[in-house]
C-alpha cells in the first residue's frame, strides 16, 4: 500500500469483513437468548465474559497482535453489551443522576444501548431490584481512599439481591465552569467527598475561600454549575461533557490513584469460573465471647481459603456494641473447602454472592 487512499480502501474492506462476522455472531447470540429464555438461564454471565477476554488476550499475545488486554476488553465489553440486548433487553438501575460515576461504571459493563434507570439513592437501587422493576443494579461498595460505603453493606445484610459482578474504576475529577477566569467564580458545587478529595487543588488555586456547596452527587454539581456562569463544579469529565460545561482543569484530585469498587446486583447465582471471589455476612453467635472471631477465621485458615477483606459493621439489631462482619474471600460458594467451613457455621453465615474477580483499573 503506497498511498493514503490505498490504506483507506484496505481499511474499508476489513471493516466490511468485521461487520459480516459480527452479524454472524449476533445470529448465534439470538439463538442463545432463545435457549436461555426457555431454560431460565441468566443472560448476564460475567464469568463467561471474563474467560473470553482472557482467551482472546492470550491469542493476541501468541499472534503478536497490536491489541493488549485493555484494548480487547474495551472492544469486547461493548460487543457483549449489544449481544445481551439482542438476547433479552434488560433494565439497569444505578445511583444517579445521569453522568455520575456509578452511571459511568454501569455503562462500562452494559453498554450504551441498554435501558438505564437513574434513582436517587443506594436504597432505591435495592428497592427497585426487589420490586423487579429492573434486572440489574449498580452501586459503589468501597473507595480506595474513603473506605467502605456503609449503606451498601447494610442493605446487603437484609436484602435478597446478590452480588453477581464487581468492577474497579479510577476516579478522576474535573474542574468545570462557564466562567472565563477563576476570579469570576463565586461558588463551587460538588459532593462532600469531592471537596475532600481535591483540597490541594483548591488551595493551590486560591479557591478555599470561595463558597463550597455540597450536593448529593457530582453529576448534580454539574447540573447546577451549568445554570450559573459564575459557578463551578468538581465533577467527572463525563458529567461536564454531558451538561455542556467547559472543563478548565482535568485530574484535580489529590490522589490520582483513587479507585472505586462497584458491584453489580441481581437475583441469580453465577457458575464457577477459574478466578472467583465470594462475599459473605457473618453474624457470630457468641460475638462478645473472647476469641470468637479468631476461632471462626481459623476454620478458613485450616481450609487454605485466602481472605481479601474483612469489615465490621454495627448490627443495629439490639442495644450495645454488637457487630456483624463482612468478609470477601477468593473462591466460590460451591468450592468443597468453603462448604466444609459452611457446615460448621450454617446459622452464622449469609451468602451475598460469588462472582468473577474484577481487575484493578489501570490509572
Coordinates of C-alpha atoms in Angstrom, one line a residue:
X1 CA 0.0 0.0 0.0
X2 CA 1.7 3.1 -1.3
X3 CA -0.8 5.9 -0.7
X4 CA -3.3 7.1 2.0
X5 CA -6.1 6.2 -0.4
X6 CA -4.8 2.6 -0.6
X7 CA -4.8 2.3 3.2
X8 CA -8.4 3.6 3.3
X9 CA -9.6 1.1 0.7
X10 CA -7.9 -1.7 2.7
X11 CA -9.5 -0.5 6.0
X12 CA -12.9 -0.3 4.4
X13 CA -12.6 -3.9 3.1
X14 CA -11.6 -5.1 6.6
X15 CA -14.4 -3.1 8.2
X16 CA -16.9 -4.9 5.9
X17 CA -15.4 -8.3 7.0
X18 CA -15.7 -7.3 10.7
X19 CA -19.4 -6.3 10.2
X20 CA -20.2 -9.6 8.4
X21 CA -18.6 -11.6 11.2
X22 CA -20.4 -9.5 13.9
X23 CA -23.7 -10.1 12.2
X24 CA -23.0 -13.9 12.1
X25 CA -22.1 -13.7 15.8
X26 CA -25.4 -11.9 16.6
X27 CA -27.4 -14.6 14.8
X28 CA -25.9 -17.2 17.2
X29 CA -26.4 -14.8 20.1
X30 CA -30.1 -14.6 19.3
X31 CA -30.4 -18.4 19.4
X32 CA -28.5 -18.4 22.7
X33 CA -31.1 -16.0 24.1
X34 CA -34.0 -18.3 22.9
X35 CA -32.4 -21.2 24.7
X36 CA -31.8 -19.3 27.9
X37 CA -35.4 -17.9 27.8
X38 CA -36.8 -21.4 27.6
X39 CA -34.5 -22.8 30.3
X40 CA -34.5 -19.8 32.6
X41 CA -30.7 -19.3 32.3
X42 CA -29.1 -16.0 33.2
X43 CA -28.4 -13.6 30.3
X44 CA -25.5 -11.8 32.0
X45 CA -22.6 -14.2 32.6
X46 CA -19.7 -12.1 33.8
X47 CA -17.5 -15.2 34.4
X48 CA -18.0 -16.3 30.8
X49 CA -17.2 -12.8 29.5
X50 CA -14.0 -12.7 31.6
X51 CA -13.0 -16.1 30.2
X52 CA -13.5 -14.9 26.6
X53 CA -11.4 -11.7 27.2
X54 CA -8.6 -13.7 28.8
X55 CA -8.6 -16.2 25.9
X56 CA -8.6 -13.5 23.3
X57 CA -5.8 -11.7 25.1
X58 CA -3.7 -14.8 25.2
X59 CA -4.4 -15.4 21.5
X60 CA -3.4 -11.8 20.6
X61 CA -0.1 -12.3 22.5
X62 CA 0.6 -15.6 20.7
X63 CA -0.2 -13.9 17.3
X64 CA 2.0 -10.9 18.3
X65 CA -1.0 -8.7 17.8
X66 CA -1.1 -4.9 18.5
X67 CA -4.2 -5.1 20.8
X68 CA -3.4 -5.5 24.5
X69 CA -5.7 -6.7 27.3
X70 CA -7.2 -3.3 27.9
X71 CA -8.0 -2.7 24.3
X72 CA -9.5 -6.1 23.8
X73 CA -11.6 -5.6 26.9
X74 CA -12.9 -2.2 25.8
X75 CA -13.9 -3.6 22.4
X76 CA -15.5 -6.8 23.5
X77 CA -17.4 -5.4 26.5
X78 CA -19.3 -3.3 24.1
X79 CA -19.9 -6.3 21.8
X80 CA -21.1 -8.3 24.9
X81 CA -23.5 -5.5 25.8
X82 CA -25.0 -5.4 22.3
X83 CA -25.3 -9.2 22.4
X84 CA -27.2 -9.2 25.7
X85 CA -29.6 -6.6 24.3
X86 CA -30.4 -8.9 21.4
X87 CA -30.7 -11.9 23.7
X88 CA -33.1 -10.1 26.1
X89 CA -33.2 -6.4 26.8
X90 CA -32.8 -5.7 30.5
X91 CA -33.1 -2.6 32.6
X92 CA -30.3 -1.5 34.8
X93 CA -30.9 0.7 37.9
X94 CA -28.0 2.8 39.1
X95 CA -27.2 5.5 41.6
X96 CA -27.8 8.7 39.6
X97 CA -28.2 11.2 38.2
X98 CA -27.1 10.7 34.7
X99 CA -23.4 11.4 34.4
X100 CA -22.5 10.1 37.9
X101 CA -19.5 7.8 38.4
X102 CA -21.9 5.0 39.0
X103 CA -23.6 5.7 35.7
X104 CA -20.2 5.6 34.1
X105 CA -19.5 2.2 35.8
X106 CA -22.8 0.8 34.6
X107 CA -22.3 1.8 31.0
X108 CA -18.8 0.3 31.0
X109 CA -20.4 -3.1 31.6
X110 CA -23.8 -2.8 30.0
X111 CA -23.0 -0.5 27.0
X112 CA -24.7 2.5 25.6
X113 CA -27.8 0.6 24.2
X114 CA -29.1 -0.7 27.5
X115 CA -32.2 0.7 29.3
X116 CA -30.9 2.6 32.3
X117 CA -32.9 3.8 35.3
X118 CA -31.4 6.6 37.3
X119 CA -32.5 6.5 41.0
X120 CA -31.7 9.0 43.8
X121 CA -30.2 6.7 46.4
X122 CA -28.5 3.3 47.0
X123 CA -31.6 2.3 49.0
X124 CA -33.7 3.0 45.9
X125 CA -31.5 0.7 43.8
X126 CA -32.1 -2.2 46.1
X127 CA -35.9 -1.5 46.3
X128 CA -36.1 -1.3 42.5
X129 CA -34.5 -4.7 42.2
X130 CA -36.6 -6.3 44.9
X131 CA -39.8 -5.0 43.2
X132 CA -38.5 -6.4 39.9
X133 CA -38.6 -3.0 38.2
X134 CA -35.1 -3.7 37.0
X135 CA -33.0 -6.8 36.5
X136 CA -29.6 -5.3 37.5
X137 CA -28.4 -2.7 39.9
X138 CA -25.0 -0.9 40.1
X139 CA -23.8 0.7 43.4
X140 CA -20.5 1.7 44.9
X141 CA -19.2 -0.5 47.7
X142 CA -15.8 0.9 48.6
X143 CA -13.3 3.5 47.7
X144 CA -9.5 3.1 47.9
X145 CA -9.3 6.5 49.8
X146 CA -12.5 6.7 51.8
X147 CA -13.1 3.0 52.6
X148 CA -16.4 1.1 52.5
X149 CA -19.8 2.5 51.6
X150 CA -21.7 1.7 54.8
X151 CA -25.1 2.0 53.2
X152 CA -24.4 -0.6 50.6
X153 CA -23.1 -3.1 53.2
X154 CA -26.1 -2.5 55.5
X155 CA -28.5 -3.1 52.7
X156 CA -26.8 -6.3 51.5
X157 CA -27.2 -7.6 55.1
X158 CA -31.0 -7.5 54.8
X159 CA -31.8 -7.7 51.1
X160 CA -32.5 -10.8 48.9
X161 CA -30.4 -9.5 46.0
X162 CA -27.0 -10.8 45.4
X163 CA -23.6 -9.6 44.1
X164 CA -23.1 -11.0 40.6
X165 CA -20.1 -9.0 39.5
X166 CA -17.6 -6.4 40.6
X167 CA -15.6 -3.8 38.8
X168 CA -12.9 -1.2 39.7
X169 CA -12.9 2.2 38.2
X170 CA -10.3 5.0 38.6
X171 CA -12.0 8.2 39.9
X172 CA -10.7 11.3 38.2
X173 CA -12.2 14.7 39.0
X174 CA -12.5 17.7 36.6
X175 CA -13.0 21.4 37.5
X176 CA -15.7 22.6 35.1
X177 CA -17.1 26.1 34.8
X178 CA -18.6 28.5 32.2
X179 CA -16.5 31.3 33.8
X180 CA -13.6 32.6 31.7
X181 CA -11.4 33.3 34.7
X182 CA -11.0 31.8 38.2
X183 CA -11.6 35.2 39.7
X184 CA -15.1 35.2 38.3
X185 CA -16.2 32.1 40.3
X186 CA -18.3 32.8 43.4
X187 CA -19.4 29.3 44.3
X188 CA -18.3 25.7 43.7
X189 CA -20.6 22.7 43.7
X190 CA -19.6 19.1 44.4
X191 CA -20.3 16.0 46.5
X192 CA -19.0 16.5 50.1
X193 CA -16.3 13.9 49.4
X194 CA -15.4 15.6 46.2
X195 CA -14.3 18.7 48.1
X196 CA -12.3 16.5 50.4
X197 CA -10.6 14.7 47.5
X198 CA -9.5 18.0 45.9
X199 CA -8.2 20.1 48.9
X200 CA -4.7 20.6 47.4
X201 CA -6.1 21.8 44.1
X202 CA -8.4 24.3 45.9
X203 CA -5.5 25.6 48.0
X204 CA -3.1 25.9 45.1
X205 CA -5.6 28.0 43.1
X206 CA -6.7 30.2 46.0
X207 CA -10.2 28.8 45.9
X208 CA -10.5 27.7 49.6
X209 CA -12.5 30.9 50.4
X210 CA -14.9 30.6 47.6
X211 CA -18.3 29.3 48.8
X212 CA -18.4 25.5 48.6
X213 CA -21.8 24.0 48.3
X214 CA -22.1 20.2 48.9
X215 CA -24.8 18.4 46.8
X216 CA -25.9 14.7 46.6
X217 CA -23.7 13.8 43.6
X218 CA -21.0 15.2 41.3
X219 CA -23.5 15.0 38.4
X220 CA -25.9 17.2 40.3
X221 CA -23.0 19.6 40.8
X222 CA -22.5 19.8 37.1
X223 CA -26.2 20.4 36.5
X224 CA -26.2 23.4 38.9
X225 CA -22.9 24.8 37.6
X226 CA -24.4 24.7 34.1
X227 CA -27.1 27.1 35.2
X228 CA -24.7 29.8 36.6
X229 CA -21.9 31.4 34.7
X230 CA -20.1 32.3 37.9
X231 CA -20.3 28.8 39.4
X232 CA -18.0 25.8 39.0
X233 CA -18.3 22.1 39.6
X234 CA -15.9 19.5 40.8
X235 CA -17.3 16.5 38.9
X236 CA -16.5 13.7 36.4
X237 CA -15.3 14.6 32.9
X238 CA -18.4 12.7 31.5
X239 CA -20.8 14.9 33.6
X240 CA -19.1 18.1 32.4
X241 CA -19.4 17.0 28.8
X242 CA -23.0 15.7 29.3
X243 CA -24.2 19.1 30.7
X244 CA -22.1 21.2 28.4
X245 CA -19.8 22.9 30.9
X246 CA -16.2 23.6 29.7
X247 CA -13.5 21.8 31.6
X248 CA -11.0 24.3 32.9
X249 CA -8.8 21.6 34.7
X250 CA -8.6 17.8 34.5
X251 CA -7.4 15.4 37.2
X252 CA -7.8 17.8 40.1
X253 CA -8.0 15.1 42.7
X254 CA -5.2 14.9 45.3
X255 CA -4.7 11.2 44.9
X256 CA -4.5 10.3 41.2
X257 CA -4.5 6.6 42.2
X258 CA -8.0 6.7 43.7
X259 CA -10.3 3.9 42.6
X260 CA -13.9 2.9 43.5
X261 CA -15.1 -0.6 43.6
X262 CA -18.6 -1.1 42.2
X263 CA -20.8 -4.1 42.5
X264 CA -23.5 -5.3 40.1
X265 CA -26.6 -6.7 41.8
X266 CA -29.2 -9.1 40.6
X267 CA -31.2 -12.2 41.6
X268 CA -29.2 -15.2 40.2
X269 CA -26.2 -17.3 41.1
X270 CA -23.1 -17.4 38.9
X271 CA -21.5 -20.6 37.8
X272 CA -17.9 -21.2 38.9
X273 CA -15.0 -19.6 37.0
X274 CA -11.3 -20.1 37.3
X275 CA -10.9 -16.9 39.3
X276 CA -13.8 -16.2 41.7
X277 CA -14.4 -14.1 44.7
X278 CA -17.2 -14.6 47.3
X279 CA -18.8 -12.1 49.7
X280 CA -20.5 -13.3 53.0
X281 CA -22.0 -11.7 56.0
X282 CA -21.1 -13.3 59.4
X283 CA -23.2 -13.0 62.5
X284 CA -21.3 -14.8 65.2
X285 CA -23.5 -16.3 67.9
X286 CA -21.0 -15.5 70.7
X287 CA -19.7 -12.3 69.2
X288 CA -19.0 -10.9 72.7
X289 CA -17.1 -14.0 73.7
X290 CA -13.3 -13.6 73.7
X291 CA -11.7 -15.2 70.6
X292 CA -15.0 -15.9 68.8
X293 CA -13.8 -14.2 65.6
X294 CA -10.4 -15.7 65.8
X295 CA -11.8 -19.2 66.0
X296 CA -14.1 -18.5 63.1
X297 CA -11.2 -17.3 60.9
X298 CA -9.1 -20.3 61.9
X299 CA -11.5 -22.5 60.0
X300 CA -10.8 -20.5 56.9
X301 CA -7.1 -20.9 57.5
X302 CA -7.3 -24.6 58.0
X303 CA -9.0 -24.9 54.6
X304 CA -6.4 -22.7 53.0
X305 CA -9.0 -20.1 52.0
X306 CA -7.5 -16.7 51.3
X307 CA -9.4 -13.7 52.6
X308 CA -9.2 -10.4 50.7
X309 CA -11.3 -8.2 53.1
X310 CA -12.9 -8.2 56.5
X311 CA -15.1 -5.3 57.6
X312 CA -17.1 -4.9 60.8
X313 CA -20.4 -3.0 60.9
X314 CA -22.8 -2.3 63.9
X315 CA -25.6 -4.9 63.8
X316 CA -28.3 -2.3 64.7
X317 CA -30.4 -5.2 65.9
X318 CA -30.1 -4.6 69.6
X319 CA -28.5 -2.2 72.1
X320 CA -24.8 -2.2 72.9
X321 CA -21.8 -2.7 70.7
X322 CA -22.7 -5.8 68.7
X323 CA -21.1 -6.3 65.3
X324 CA -21.5 -8.2 62.1
X325 CA -18.6 -8.9 59.8
X326 CA -18.5 -8.6 56.0
X327 CA -15.9 -10.9 54.5
X328 CA -14.6 -11.3 51.0
X329 CA -12.5 -14.4 50.1
X330 CA -11.1 -15.9 46.9
X331 CA -13.2 -18.8 45.7
X332 CA -16.8 -19.8 45.0
X333 CA -19.5 -20.8 47.5
X334 CA -19.7 -24.2 45.8
X335 CA -16.0 -24.9 46.4
X336 CA -15.6 -28.0 48.6
X337 CA -13.3 -26.3 51.1
X338 CA -15.8 -23.5 51.7
X339 CA -18.6 -26.0 52.1
X340 CA -16.7 -27.6 54.9
X341 CA -16.5 -24.2 56.7
X342 CA -20.1 -23.5 56.0
X343 CA -21.2 -26.8 57.6
X344 CA -19.8 -25.6 60.9
X345 CA -21.3 -22.1 60.7
X346 CA -24.5 -22.5 58.7
X347 CA -26.6 -20.4 61.1
X348 CA -23.9 -17.7 61.3
X349 CA -23.1 -17.1 57.6
X350 CA -25.2 -15.3 54.9
X351 CA -24.0 -15.7 51.4
X352 CA -24.0 -12.4 49.5
X353 CA -22.7 -13.6 46.1
X354 CA -20.0 -15.4 44.2
X355 CA -18.6 -13.7 41.1
X356 CA -15.7 -13.4 38.8
X357 CA -12.9 -11.4 40.4
X358 CA -12.6 -7.9 39.0
X359 CA -9.3 -6.4 37.9
X360 CA -8.0 -3.2 39.4
X361 CA -8.1 -0.5 36.8
X362 CA -5.0 1.0 35.3
X363 CA -4.7 4.7 36.1

